[in-house]
mmCIF file of C-alpha atoms in Angstrom:
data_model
loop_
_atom_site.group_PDB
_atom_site.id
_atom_site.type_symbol
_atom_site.label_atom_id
_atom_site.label_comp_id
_atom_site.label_asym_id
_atom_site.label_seq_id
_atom_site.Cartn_x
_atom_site.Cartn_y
_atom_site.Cartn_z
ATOM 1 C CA UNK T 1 -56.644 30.538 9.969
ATOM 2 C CA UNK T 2 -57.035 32.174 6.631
ATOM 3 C CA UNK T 3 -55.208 30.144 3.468
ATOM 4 C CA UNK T 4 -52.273 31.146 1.596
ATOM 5 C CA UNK T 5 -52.419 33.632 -0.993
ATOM 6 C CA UNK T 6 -49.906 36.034 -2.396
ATOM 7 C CA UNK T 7 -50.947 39.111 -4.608
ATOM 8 C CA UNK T 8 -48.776 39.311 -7.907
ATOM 9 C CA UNK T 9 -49.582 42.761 -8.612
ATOM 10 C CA UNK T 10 -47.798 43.496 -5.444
ATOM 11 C CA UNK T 11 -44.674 41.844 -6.674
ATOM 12 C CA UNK T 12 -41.929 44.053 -8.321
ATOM 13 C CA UNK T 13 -38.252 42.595 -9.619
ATOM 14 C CA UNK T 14 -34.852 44.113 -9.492
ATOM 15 C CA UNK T 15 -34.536 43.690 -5.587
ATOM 16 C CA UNK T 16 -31.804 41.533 -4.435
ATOM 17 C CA UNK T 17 -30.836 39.519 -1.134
ATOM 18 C CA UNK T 18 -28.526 42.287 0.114
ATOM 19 C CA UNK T 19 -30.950 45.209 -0.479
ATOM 20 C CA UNK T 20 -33.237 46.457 3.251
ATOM 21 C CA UNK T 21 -36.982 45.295 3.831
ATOM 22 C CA UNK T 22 -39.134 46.332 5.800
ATOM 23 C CA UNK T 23 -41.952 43.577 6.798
ATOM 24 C CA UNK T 24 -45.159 45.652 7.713
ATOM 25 C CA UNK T 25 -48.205 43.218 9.598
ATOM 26 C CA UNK T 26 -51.617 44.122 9.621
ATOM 27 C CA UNK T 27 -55.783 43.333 10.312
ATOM 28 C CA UNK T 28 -56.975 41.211 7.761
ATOM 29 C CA UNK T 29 -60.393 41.255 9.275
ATOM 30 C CA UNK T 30 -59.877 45.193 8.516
ATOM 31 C CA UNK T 31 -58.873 44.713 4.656
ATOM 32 C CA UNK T 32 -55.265 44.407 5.016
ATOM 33 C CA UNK T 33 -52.729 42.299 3.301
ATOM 34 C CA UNK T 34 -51.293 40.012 6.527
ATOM 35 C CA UNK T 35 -47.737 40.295 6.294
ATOM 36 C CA UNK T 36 -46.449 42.233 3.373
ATOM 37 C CA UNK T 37 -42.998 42.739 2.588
ATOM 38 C CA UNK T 38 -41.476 46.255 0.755
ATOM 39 C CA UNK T 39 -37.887 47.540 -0.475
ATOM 40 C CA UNK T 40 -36.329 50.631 1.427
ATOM 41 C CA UNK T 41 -34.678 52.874 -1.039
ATOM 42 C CA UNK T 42 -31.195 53.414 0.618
ATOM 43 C CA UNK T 43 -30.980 57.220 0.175
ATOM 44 C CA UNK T 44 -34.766 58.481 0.566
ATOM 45 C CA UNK T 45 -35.925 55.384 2.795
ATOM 46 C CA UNK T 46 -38.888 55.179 0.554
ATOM 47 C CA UNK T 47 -41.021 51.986 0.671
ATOM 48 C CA UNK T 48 -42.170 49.987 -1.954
ATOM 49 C CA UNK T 49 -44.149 47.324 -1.666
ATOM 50 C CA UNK T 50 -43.588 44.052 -3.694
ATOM 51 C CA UNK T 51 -45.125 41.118 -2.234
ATOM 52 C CA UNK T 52 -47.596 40.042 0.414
ATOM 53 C CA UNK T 53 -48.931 36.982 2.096
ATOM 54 C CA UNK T 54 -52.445 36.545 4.384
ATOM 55 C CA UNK T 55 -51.680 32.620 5.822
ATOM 56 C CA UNK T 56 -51.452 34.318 9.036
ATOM 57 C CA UNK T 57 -54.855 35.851 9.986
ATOM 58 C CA UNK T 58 -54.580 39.368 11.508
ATOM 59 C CA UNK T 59 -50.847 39.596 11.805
ATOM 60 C CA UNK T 60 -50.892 42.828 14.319
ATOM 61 C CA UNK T 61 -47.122 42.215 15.715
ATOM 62 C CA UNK T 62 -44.473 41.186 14.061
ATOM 63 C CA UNK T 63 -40.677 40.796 15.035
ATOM 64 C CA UNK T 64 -37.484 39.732 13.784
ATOM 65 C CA UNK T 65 -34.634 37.197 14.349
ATOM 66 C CA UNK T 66 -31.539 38.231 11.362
ATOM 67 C CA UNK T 67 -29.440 35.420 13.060
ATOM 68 C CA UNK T 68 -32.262 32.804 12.500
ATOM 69 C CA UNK T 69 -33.179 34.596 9.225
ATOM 70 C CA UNK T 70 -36.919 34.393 10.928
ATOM 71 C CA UNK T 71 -39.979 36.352 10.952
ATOM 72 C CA UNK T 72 -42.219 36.152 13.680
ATOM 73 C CA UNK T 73 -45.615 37.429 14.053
ATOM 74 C CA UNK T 74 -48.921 37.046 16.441
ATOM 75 C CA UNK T 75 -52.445 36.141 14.958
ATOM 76 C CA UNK T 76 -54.667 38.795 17.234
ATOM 77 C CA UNK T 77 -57.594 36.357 17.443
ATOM 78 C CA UNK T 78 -59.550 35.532 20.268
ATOM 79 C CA UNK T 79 -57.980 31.891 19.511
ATOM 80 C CA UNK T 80 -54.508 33.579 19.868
ATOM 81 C CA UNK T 81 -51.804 32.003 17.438
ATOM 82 C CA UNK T 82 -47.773 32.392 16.833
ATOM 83 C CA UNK T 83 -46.202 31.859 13.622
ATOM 84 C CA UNK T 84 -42.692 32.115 12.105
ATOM 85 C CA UNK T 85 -41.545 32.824 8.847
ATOM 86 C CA UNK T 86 -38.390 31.607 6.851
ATOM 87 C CA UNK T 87 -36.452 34.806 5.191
ATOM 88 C CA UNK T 88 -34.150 32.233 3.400
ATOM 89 C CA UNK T 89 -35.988 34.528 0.657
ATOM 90 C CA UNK T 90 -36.408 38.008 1.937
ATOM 91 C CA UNK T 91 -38.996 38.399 -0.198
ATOM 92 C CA UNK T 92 -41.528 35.483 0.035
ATOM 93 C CA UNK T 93 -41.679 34.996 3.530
ATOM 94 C CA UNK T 94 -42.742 31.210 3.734
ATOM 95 C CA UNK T 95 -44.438 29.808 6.771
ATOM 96 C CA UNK T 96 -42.462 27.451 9.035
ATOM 97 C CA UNK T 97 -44.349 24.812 10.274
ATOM 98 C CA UNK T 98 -47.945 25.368 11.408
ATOM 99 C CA UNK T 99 -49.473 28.377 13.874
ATOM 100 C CA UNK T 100 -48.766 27.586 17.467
ATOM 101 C CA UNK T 101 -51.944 28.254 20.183
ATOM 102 C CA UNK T 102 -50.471 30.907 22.532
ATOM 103 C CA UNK T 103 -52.387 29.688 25.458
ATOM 104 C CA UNK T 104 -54.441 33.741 25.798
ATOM 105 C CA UNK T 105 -56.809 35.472 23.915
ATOM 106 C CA UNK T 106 -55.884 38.524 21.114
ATOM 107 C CA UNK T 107 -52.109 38.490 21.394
ATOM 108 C CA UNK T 108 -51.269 42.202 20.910
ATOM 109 C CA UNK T 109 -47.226 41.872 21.245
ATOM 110 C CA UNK T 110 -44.101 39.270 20.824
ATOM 111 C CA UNK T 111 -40.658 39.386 21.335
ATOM 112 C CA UNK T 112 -37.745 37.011 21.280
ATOM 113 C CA UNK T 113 -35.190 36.028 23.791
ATOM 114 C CA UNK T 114 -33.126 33.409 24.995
ATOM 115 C CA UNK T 115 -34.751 30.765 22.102
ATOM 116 C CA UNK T 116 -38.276 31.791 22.877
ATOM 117 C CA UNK T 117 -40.911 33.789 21.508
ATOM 118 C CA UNK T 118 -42.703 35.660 24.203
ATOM 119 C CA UNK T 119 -45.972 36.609 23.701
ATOM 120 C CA UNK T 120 -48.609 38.873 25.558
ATOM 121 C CA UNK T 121 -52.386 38.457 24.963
ATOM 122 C CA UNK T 122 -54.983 41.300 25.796
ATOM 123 C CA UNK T 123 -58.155 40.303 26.292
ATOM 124 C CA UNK T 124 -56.923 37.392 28.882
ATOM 125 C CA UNK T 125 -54.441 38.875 30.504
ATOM 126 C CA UNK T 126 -51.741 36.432 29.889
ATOM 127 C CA UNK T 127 -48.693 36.213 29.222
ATOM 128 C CA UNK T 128 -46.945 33.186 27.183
ATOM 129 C CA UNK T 129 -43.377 31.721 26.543
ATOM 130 C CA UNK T 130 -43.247 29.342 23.481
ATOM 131 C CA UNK T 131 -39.816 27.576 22.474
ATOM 132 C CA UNK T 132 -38.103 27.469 18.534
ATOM 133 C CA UNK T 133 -38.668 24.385 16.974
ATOM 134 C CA UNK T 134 -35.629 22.833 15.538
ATOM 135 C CA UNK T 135 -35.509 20.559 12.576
ATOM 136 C CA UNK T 136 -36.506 17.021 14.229
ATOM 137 C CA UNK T 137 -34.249 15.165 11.919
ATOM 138 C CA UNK T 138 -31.074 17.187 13.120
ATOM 139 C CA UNK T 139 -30.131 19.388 10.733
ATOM 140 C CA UNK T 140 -29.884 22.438 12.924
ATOM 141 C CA UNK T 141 -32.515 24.548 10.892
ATOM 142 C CA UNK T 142 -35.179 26.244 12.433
ATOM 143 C CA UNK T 143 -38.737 24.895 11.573
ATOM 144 C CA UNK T 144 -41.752 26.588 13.767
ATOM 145 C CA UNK T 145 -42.737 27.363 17.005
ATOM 146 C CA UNK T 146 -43.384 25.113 20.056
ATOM 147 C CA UNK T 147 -46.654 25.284 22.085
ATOM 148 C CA UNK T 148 -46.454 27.277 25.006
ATOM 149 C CA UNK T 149 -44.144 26.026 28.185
ATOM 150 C CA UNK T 150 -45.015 28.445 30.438
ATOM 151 C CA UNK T 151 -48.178 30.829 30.642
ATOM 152 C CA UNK T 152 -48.541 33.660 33.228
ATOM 153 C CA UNK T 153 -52.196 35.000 34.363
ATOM 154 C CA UNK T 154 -52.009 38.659 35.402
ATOM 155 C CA UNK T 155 -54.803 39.528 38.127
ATOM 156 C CA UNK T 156 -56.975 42.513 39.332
ATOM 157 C CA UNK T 157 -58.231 45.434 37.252
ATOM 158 C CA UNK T 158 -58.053 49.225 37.147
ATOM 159 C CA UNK T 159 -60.340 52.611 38.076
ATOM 160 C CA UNK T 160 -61.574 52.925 33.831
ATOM 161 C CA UNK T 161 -64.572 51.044 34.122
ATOM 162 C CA UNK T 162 -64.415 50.271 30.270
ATOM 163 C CA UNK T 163 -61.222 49.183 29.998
ATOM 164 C CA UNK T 164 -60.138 48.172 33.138
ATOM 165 C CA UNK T 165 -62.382 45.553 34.581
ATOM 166 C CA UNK T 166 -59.770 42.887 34.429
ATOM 167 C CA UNK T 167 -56.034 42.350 33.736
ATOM 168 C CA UNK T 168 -54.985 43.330 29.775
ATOM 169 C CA UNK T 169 -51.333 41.915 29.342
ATOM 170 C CA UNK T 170 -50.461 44.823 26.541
ATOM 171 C CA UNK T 171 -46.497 43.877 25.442
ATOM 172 C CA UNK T 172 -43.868 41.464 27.254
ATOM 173 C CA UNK T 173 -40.086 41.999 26.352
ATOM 174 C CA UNK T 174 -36.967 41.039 28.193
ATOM 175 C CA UNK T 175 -34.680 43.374 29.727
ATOM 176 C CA UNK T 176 -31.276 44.201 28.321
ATOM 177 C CA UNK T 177 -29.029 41.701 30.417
ATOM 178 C CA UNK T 178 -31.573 38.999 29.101
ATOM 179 C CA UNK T 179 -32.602 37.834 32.853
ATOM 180 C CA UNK T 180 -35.679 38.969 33.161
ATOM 181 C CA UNK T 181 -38.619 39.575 31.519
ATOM 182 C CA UNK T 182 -41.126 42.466 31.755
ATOM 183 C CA UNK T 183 -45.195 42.037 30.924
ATOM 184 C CA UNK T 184 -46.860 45.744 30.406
ATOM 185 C CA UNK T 185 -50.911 45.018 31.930
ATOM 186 C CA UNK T 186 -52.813 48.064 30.502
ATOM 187 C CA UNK T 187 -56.109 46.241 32.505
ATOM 188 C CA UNK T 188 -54.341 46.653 36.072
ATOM 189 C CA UNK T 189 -51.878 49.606 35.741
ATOM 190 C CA UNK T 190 -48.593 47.714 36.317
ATOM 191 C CA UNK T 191 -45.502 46.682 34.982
ATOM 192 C CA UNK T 192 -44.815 42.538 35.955
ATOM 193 C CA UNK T 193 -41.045 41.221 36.022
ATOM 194 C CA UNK T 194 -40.303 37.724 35.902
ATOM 195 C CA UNK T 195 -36.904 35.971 36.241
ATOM 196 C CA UNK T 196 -36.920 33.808 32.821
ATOM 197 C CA UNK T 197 -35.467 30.194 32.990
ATOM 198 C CA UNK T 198 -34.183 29.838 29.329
ATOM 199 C CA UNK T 199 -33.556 25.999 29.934
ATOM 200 C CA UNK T 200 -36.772 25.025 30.706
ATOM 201 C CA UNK T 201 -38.607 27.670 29.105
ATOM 202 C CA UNK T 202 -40.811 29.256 32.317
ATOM 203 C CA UNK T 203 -41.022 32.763 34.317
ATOM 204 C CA UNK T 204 -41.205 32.868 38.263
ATOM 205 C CA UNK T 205 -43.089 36.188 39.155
ATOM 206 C CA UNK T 206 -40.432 38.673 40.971
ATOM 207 C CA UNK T 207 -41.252 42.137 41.241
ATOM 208 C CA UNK T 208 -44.902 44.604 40.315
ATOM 209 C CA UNK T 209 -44.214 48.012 39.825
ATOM 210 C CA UNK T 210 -47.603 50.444 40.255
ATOM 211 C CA UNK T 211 -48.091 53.141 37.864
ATOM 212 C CA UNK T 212 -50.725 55.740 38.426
ATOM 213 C CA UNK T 213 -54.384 54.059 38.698
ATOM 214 C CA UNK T 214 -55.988 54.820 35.453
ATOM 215 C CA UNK T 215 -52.880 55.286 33.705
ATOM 216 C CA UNK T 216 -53.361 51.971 31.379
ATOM 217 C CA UNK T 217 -49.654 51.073 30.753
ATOM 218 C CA UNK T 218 -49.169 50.029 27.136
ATOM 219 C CA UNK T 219 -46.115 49.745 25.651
ATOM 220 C CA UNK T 220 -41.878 49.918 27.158
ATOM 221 C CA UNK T 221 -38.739 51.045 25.072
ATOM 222 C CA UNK T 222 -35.134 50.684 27.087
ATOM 223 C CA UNK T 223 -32.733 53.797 27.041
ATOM 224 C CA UNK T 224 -29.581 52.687 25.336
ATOM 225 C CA UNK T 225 -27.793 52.763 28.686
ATOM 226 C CA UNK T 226 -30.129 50.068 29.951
ATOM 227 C CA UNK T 227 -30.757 51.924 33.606
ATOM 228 C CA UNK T 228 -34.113 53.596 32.055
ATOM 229 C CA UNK T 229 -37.088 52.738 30.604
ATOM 230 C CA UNK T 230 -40.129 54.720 29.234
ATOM 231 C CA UNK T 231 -43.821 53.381 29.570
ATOM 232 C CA UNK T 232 -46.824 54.506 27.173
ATOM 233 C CA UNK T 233 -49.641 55.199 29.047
ATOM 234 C CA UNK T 234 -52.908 54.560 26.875
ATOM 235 C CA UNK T 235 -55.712 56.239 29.124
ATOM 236 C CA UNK T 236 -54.200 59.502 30.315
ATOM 237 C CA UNK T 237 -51.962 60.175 27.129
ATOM 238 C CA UNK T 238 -48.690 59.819 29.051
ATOM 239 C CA UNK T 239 -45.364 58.980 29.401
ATOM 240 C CA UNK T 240 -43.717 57.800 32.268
ATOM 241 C CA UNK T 241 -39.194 57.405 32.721
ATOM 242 C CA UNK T 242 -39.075 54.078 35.071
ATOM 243 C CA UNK T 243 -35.735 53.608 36.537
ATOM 244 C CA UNK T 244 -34.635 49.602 35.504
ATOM 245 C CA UNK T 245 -32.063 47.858 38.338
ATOM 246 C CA UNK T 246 -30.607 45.005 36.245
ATOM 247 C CA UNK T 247 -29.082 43.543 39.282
ATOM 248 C CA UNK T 248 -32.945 43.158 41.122
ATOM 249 C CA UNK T 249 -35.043 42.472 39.068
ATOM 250 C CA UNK T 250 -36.907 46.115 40.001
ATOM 251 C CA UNK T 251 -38.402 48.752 38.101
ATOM 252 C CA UNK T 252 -39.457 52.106 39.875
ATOM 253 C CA UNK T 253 -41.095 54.727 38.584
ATOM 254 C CA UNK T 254 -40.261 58.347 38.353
ATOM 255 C CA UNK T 255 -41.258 61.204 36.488
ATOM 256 C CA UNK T 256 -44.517 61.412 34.201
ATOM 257 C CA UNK T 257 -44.916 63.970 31.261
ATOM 258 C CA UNK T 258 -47.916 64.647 29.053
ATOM 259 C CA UNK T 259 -47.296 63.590 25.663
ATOM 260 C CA UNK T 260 -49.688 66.052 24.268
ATOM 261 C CA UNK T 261 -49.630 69.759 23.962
ATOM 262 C CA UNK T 262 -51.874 71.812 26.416
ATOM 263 C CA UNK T 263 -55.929 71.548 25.318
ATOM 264 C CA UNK T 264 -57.392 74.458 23.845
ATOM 265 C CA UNK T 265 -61.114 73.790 24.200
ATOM 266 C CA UNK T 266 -63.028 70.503 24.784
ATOM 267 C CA UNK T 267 -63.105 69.745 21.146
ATOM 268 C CA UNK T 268 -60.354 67.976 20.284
ATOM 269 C CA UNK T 269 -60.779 63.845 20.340
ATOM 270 C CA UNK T 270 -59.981 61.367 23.048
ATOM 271 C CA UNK T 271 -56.414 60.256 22.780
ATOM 272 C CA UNK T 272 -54.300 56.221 22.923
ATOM 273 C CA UNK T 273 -51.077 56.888 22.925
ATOM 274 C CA UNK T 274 -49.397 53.275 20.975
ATOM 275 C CA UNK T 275 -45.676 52.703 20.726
ATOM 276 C CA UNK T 276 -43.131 54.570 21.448
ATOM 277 C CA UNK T 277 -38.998 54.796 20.563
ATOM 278 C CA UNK T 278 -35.937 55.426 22.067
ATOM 279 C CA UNK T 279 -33.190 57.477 19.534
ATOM 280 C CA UNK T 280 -29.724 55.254 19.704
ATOM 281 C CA UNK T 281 -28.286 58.274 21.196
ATOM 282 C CA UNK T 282 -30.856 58.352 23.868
ATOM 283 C CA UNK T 283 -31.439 61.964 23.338
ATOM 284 C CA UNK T 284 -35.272 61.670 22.299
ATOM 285 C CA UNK T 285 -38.369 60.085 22.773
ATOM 286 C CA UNK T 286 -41.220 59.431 19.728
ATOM 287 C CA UNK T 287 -44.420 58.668 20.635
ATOM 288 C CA UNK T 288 -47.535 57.447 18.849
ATOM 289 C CA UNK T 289 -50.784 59.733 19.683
ATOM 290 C CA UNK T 290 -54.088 57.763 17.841
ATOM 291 C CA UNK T 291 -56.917 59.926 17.839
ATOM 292 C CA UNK T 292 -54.784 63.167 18.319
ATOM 293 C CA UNK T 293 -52.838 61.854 15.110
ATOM 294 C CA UNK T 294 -49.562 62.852 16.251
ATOM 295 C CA UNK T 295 -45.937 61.790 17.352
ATOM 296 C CA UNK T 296 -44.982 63.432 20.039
ATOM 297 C CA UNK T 297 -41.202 64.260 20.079
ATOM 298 C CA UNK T 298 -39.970 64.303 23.794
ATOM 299 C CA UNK T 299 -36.647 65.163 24.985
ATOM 300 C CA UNK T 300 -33.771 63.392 27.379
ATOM 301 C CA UNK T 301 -31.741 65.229 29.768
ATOM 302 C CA UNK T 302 -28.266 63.506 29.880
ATOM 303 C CA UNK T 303 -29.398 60.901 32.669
ATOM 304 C CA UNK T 304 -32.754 60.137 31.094
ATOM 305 C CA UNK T 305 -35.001 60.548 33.753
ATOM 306 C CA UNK T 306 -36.831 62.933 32.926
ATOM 307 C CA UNK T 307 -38.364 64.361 29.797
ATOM 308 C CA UNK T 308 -39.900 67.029 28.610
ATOM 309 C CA UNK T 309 -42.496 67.435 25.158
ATOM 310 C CA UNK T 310 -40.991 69.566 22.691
ATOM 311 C CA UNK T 311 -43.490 69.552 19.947
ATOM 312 C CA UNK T 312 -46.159 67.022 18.107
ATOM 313 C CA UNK T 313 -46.383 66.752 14.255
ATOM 314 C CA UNK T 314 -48.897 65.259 11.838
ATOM 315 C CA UNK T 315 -48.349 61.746 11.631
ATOM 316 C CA UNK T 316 -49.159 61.254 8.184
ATOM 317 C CA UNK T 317 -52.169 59.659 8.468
ATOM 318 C CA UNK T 318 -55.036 58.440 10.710
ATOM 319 C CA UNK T 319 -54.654 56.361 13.962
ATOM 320 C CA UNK T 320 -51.088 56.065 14.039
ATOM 321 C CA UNK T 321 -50.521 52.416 15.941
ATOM 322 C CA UNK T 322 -46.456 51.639 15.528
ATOM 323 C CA UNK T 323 -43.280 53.240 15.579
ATOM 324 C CA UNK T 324 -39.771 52.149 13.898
ATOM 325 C CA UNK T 325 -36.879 53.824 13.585
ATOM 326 C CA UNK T 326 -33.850 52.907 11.244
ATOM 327 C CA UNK T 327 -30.683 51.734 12.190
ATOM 328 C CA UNK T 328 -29.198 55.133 12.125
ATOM 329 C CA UNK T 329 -31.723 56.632 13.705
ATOM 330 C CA UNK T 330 -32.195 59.070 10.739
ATOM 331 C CA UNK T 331 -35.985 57.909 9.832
ATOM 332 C CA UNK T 332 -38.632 57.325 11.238
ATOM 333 C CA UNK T 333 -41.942 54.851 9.963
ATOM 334 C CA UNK T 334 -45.106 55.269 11.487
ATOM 335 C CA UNK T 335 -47.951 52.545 10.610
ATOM 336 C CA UNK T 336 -50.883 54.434 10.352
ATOM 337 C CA UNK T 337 -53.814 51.836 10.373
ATOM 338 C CA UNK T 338 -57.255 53.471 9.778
ATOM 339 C CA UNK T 339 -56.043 55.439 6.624
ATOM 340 C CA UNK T 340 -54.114 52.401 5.445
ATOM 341 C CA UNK T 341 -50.355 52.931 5.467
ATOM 342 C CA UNK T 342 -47.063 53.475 6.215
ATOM 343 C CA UNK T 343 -45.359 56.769 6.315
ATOM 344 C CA UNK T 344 -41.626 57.759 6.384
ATOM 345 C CA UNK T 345 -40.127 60.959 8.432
ATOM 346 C CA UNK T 346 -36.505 62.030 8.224
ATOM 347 C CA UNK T 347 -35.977 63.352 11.876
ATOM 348 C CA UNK T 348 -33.417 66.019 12.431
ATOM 349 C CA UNK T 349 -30.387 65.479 14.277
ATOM 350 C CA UNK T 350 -29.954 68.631 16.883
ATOM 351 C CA UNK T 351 -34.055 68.960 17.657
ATOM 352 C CA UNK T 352 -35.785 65.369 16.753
ATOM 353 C CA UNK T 353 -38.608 66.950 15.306
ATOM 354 C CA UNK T 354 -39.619 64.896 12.458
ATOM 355 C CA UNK T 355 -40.343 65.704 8.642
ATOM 356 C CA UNK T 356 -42.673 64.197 6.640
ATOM 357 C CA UNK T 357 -41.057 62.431 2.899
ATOM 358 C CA UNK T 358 -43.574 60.294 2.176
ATOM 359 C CA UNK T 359 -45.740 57.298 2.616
ATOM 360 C CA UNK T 360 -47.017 53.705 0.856
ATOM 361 C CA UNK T 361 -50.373 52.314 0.826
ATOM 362 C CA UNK T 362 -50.908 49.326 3.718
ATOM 363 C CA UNK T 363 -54.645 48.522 4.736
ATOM 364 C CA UNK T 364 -55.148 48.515 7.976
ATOM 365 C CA UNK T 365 -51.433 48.756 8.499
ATOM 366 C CA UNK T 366 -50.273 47.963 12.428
ATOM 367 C CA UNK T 367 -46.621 47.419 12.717
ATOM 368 C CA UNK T 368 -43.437 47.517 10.794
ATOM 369 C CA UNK T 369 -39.748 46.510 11.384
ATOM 370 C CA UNK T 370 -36.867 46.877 9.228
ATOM 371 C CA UNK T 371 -34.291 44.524 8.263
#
């Protein structure tokens, strides 16, 4: 793992404990910073970044806990490491505890549930749960990450003879009730869900939902209401509205859109559509096109089964590879990793489209989240 370092000249004053951050990860084996942490000016939602910390080799993924006042983040290594962060100063994240072995290759994606970290690893096709490690000497403070008590192999492969030979485990999230848990496998076209056992930590396979072959399944947002959910395909540049039965355990899948505009010519470059998110409203879709350098806006209808693509805009940079949106869904950040940064969009309220108001250098930028 690389060693600690922090760059002062990245460091700025006048911040205090109340103001927002966003944390923004990145490839360190691509020149970026690891984890580095910027101010959001309240009115524009500019970003400034103050501070920044590489302990954590290629920090691709990153999420956050406010009740634990944690940071979270994957090491995308072929070792494959976790790693949490104390916030007790929002601005010098400070490592908790050593990395934790995720028990797969290049995780790509985390989340948290039910006091685990779940994490999803690419290049073996795995899927992992790993506990919160409390303070041993009682305290009831949060000190690290467990090693893994359960791992999940996904199994078979896909039609794309590049990218599909074997399973790819591309994101793993739970569900909105918090029951189960569903593992997005870009290698073998499907979407796994698992009923989680919080107690003891471990997933019992339940339920694989079949996309199109080819597709390669990425990344999965919820609609608001929790009855939809919206799938990234990476290999045919689409998007597909997956109807989500709480009560089973089941996800079906229903309509598929395009989420770029019709070709004109051969000449434009192959597209991998990232992340994508859901407005709070559930009126609109963004998506992440790299290689196109878009975001796709995409509309609801009132159910939100189907959608429709009402226009892409420049992303702001090259290879745009994660979304965020704000808390009032007013802004949107796209990390933008092969031109290094992280640009800001205020989105408009009646159409979605987005507008571009700026951006803030990030080497080989690859997520963000705001807190």
């Amino acid at each position: 793992m690389a060693s600690a370092t922090s760059d002062e000249s990245k460091t700025g004053d006048g911040a205090t404990h109340g103001d927002q951050r966003a944390y923004i990860g990145s490839f360190t084996s691509a020149g970026g910073w690891g984890v580095s942490v910027a101010t959001v000016e309240p009115d524009s939602g500019a970003l400034t970044v103050k501070y920044s910390t590489d302990i954590v080799e290629n920090p691709s993924y990153l999420a956050l806990s406010r009740e634990q006042g944690v940071l979270y983040a994957v090491s995308e290594t072929p070792d494959g490491y976790g790693a949490a962060f104390s916030l007790g100063d929002p601005d010098r994240p400070a490592p908790l505890g050593l990395p934790a072995a995720v028990g797969g290759d290049d995780p790509t994606h985390l989340s948290l549930t039910e006091g685990h970290v779940l994490t999803a690893h690419y290049s073996s096709g795995t899927i992992s749960v790993l506990p919160y490690l409390l303070d041993p000497e009682g305290h009831g403070t949060w000190c690290g990450l467990a090693r893994p008590t359960d791992v999940r192999q996904h199994e078979g492969s896909g039609p794309d003879p590049e990218r599909q030979r074997g399973p790819h485990a591309h994101a793993v999230l739970p569900d909105p009730s918090g029951r189960w848990v569903l593992a997005v496998d870009l290698g073998t076209d499907t979407v796994h869900s698992y009923e989680l056992d919080a107690e003891r930590g471990t997933l019992r396979p339940h339920h694989a939902a079949h996309l199109t072959p080819g597709a390669g399944p990425r990344s999965l947002a919820f609609h608001p209401g929790g009855e939809w959910a919206y799938v990234t395909n990476e290999l045919d540049s689409t998007v597909t509205a997956c109807r989500w039965d709480a009560a089973t355990g089941e996800l079906t899948p229903g309509a598929t859109v395009s989420v770029l505009p019709p070709r004109e010519g051969d000449d434009l470059p192959r597209n991998y559509p990232s992340e994508l998110v859901v407005a709070p409203d559930g009126r609109f879709v963004w998506v992440a096109n790299r290689g196109h350098d878009s975001i796709a806006v995409l509309a609801l209808n009132t159910t939100g089964d189907q959608l429709e693509l009402r226009t892409t805009v420049d992303c702001g940079g090259h290879w745009p590879r994660h979304l965020a949106l704000s808390a009032t869904g007013e802004r949107l950040y796209v990390a933008n990793e092969r031109s290094g940064g992280v640009a800001w969009f205020t989105l408009d309220a009646e159409t979605g489209v987005p507008t571009w108001s700026g951006s803030v250098d990030a080497p080989a930028a690859s997520c963000v989240v705001l807190a």
